[in-house]
PDB file of C-alpha atoms in Angstrom:
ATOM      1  CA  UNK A   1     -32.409 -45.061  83.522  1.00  0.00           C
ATOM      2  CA  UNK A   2     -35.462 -43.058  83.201  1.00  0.00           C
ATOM      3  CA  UNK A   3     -35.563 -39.573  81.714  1.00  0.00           C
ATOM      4  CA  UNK A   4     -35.999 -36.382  84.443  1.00  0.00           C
ATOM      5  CA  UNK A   5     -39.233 -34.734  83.375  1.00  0.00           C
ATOM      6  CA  UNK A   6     -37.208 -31.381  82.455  1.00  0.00           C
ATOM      7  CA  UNK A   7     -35.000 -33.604  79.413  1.00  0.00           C
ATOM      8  CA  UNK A   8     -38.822 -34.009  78.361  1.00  0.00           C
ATOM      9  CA  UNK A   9     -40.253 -30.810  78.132  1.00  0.00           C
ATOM     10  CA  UNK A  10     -40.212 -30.012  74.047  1.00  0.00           C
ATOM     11  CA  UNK A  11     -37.928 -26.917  73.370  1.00  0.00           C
ATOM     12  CA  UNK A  12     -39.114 -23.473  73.036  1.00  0.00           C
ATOM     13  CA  UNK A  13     -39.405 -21.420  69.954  1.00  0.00           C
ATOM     14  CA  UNK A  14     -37.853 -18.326  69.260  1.00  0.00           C
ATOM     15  CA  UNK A  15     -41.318 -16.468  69.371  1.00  0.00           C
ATOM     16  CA  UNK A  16     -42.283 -18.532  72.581  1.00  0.00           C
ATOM     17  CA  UNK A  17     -38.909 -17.222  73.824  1.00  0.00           C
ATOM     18  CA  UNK A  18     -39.696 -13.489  72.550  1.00  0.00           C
ATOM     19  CA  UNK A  19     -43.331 -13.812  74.310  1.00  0.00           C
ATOM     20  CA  UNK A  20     -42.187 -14.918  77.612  1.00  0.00           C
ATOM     21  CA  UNK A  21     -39.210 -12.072  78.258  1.00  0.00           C
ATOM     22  CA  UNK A  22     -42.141  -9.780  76.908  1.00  0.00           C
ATOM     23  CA  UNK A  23     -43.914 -10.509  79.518  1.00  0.00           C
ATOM     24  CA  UNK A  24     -42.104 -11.195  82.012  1.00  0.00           C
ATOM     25  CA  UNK A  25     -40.601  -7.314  81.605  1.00  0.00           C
ATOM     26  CA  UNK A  26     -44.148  -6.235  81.258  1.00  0.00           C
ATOM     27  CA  UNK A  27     -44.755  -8.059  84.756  1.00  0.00           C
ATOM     28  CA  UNK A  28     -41.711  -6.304  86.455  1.00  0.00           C
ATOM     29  CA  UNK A  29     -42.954  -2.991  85.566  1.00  0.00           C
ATOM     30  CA  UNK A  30     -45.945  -3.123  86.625  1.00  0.00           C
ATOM     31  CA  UNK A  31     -44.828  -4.650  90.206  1.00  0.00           C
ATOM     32  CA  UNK A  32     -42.356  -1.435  90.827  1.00  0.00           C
ATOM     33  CA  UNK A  33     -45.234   0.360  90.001  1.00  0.00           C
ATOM     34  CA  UNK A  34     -47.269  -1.230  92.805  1.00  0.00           C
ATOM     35  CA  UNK A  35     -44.456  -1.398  94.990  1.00  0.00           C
ATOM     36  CA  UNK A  36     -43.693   2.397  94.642  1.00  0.00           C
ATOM     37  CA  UNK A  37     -47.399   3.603  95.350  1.00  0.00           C
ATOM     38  CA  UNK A  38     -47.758   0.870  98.292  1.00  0.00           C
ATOM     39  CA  UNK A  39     -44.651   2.301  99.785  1.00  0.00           C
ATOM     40  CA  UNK A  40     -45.665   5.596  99.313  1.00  0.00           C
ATOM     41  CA  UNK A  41     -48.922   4.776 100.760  1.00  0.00           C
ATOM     42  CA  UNK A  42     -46.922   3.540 104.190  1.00  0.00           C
ATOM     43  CA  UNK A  43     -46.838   6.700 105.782  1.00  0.00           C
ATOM     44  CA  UNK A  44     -51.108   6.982 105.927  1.00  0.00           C
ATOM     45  CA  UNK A  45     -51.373   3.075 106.661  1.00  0.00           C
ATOM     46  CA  UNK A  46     -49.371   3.365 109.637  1.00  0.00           C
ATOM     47  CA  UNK A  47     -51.978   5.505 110.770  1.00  0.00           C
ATOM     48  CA  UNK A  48     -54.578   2.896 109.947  1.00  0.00           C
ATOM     49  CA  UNK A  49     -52.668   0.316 112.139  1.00  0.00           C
ATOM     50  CA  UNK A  50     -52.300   2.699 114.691  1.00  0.00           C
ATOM     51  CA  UNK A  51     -56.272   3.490 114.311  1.00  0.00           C
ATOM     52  CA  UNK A  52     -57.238  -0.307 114.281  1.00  0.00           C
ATOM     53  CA  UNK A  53     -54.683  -1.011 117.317  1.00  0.00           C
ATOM     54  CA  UNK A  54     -56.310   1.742 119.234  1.00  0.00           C
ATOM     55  CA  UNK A  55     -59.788   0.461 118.166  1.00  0.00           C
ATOM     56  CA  UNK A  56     -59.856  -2.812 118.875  1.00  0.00           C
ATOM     57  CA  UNK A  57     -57.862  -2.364 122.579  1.00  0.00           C
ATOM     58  CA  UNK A  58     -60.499   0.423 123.539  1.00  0.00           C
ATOM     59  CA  UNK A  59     -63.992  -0.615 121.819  1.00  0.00           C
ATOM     60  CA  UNK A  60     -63.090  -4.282 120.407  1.00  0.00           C
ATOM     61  CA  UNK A  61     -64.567  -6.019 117.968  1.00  0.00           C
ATOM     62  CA  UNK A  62     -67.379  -7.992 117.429  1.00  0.00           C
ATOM     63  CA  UNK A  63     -67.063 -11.639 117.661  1.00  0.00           C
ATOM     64  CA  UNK A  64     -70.244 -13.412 117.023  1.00  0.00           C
ATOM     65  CA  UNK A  65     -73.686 -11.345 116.931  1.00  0.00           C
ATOM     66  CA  UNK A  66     -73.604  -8.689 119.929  1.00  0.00           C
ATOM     67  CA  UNK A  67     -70.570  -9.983 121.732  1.00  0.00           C
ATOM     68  CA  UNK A  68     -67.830  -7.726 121.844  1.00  0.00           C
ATOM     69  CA  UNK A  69     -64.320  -8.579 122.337  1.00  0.00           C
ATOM     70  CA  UNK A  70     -61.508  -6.108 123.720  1.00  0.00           C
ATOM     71  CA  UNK A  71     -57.951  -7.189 122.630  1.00  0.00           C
ATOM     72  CA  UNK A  72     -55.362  -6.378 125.864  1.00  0.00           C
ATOM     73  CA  UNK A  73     -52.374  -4.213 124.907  1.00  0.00           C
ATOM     74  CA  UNK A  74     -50.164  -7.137 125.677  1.00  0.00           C
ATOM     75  CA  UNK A  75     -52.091  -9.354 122.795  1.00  0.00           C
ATOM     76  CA  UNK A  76     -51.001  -7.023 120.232  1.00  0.00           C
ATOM     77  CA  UNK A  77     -47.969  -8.266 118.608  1.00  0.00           C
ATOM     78  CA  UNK A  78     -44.900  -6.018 118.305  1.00  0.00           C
ATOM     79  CA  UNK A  79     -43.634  -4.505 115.005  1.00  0.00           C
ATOM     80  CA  UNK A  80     -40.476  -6.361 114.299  1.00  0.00           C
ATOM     81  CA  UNK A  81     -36.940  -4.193 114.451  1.00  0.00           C
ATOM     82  CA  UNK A  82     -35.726  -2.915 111.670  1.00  0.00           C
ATOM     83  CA  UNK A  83     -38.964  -3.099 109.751  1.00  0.00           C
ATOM     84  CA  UNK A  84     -39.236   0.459 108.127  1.00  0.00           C
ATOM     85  CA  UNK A  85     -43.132  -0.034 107.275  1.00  0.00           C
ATOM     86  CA  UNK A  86     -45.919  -3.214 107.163  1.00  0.00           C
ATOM     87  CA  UNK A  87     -44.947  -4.993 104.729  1.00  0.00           C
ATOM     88  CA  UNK A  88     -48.211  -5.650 102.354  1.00  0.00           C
ATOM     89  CA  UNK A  89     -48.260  -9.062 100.586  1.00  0.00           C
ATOM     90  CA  UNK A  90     -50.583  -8.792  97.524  1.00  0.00           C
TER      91      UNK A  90
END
């Protein structure tokens, strides 16, 4: 029977160990930090959207060279229910 690659893997040392929940800490910390200034930024990027939404369905936006292209209000999608801001994925 042949070995699963994880019963391979050699095992980790203690400072290997230490290093990795070190970091991995380090790594939380700074992603509340981003989290908590990306949520506090949702209250001026909804006005972005709304900005870009109003743009783009009055002046439009340039597709290739001088050709302009106005999106209909029924092309924009809906925000989803229950979504309390735009969820940025970084």
């Amino acid at each position: 029977m042949a070995k699963r690659v994880q019963d391979m893997r050699p095992a980790r040392t203690k400072d290997a160990v230490a290093w990795l929940k070190e970091n991995v800490a380090e790594q939380k910390k700074r992603y509340a930090a981003i989290v908590k200034e990306m949520d506090e930024l949702a209250p001026e990027r909804e006005k972005w959207v709304a900005e870009f939404l109003q743009i783009i369905q009055t002046y439009g936006f340039s597709v290739t060279g001088d050709v302009r292209r106005v999106i209909k209000p029924h092309e924009v999608p809906k925000k989803p229910k229950g979504l309390k801001h735009h969820q940025v994925i970084f």
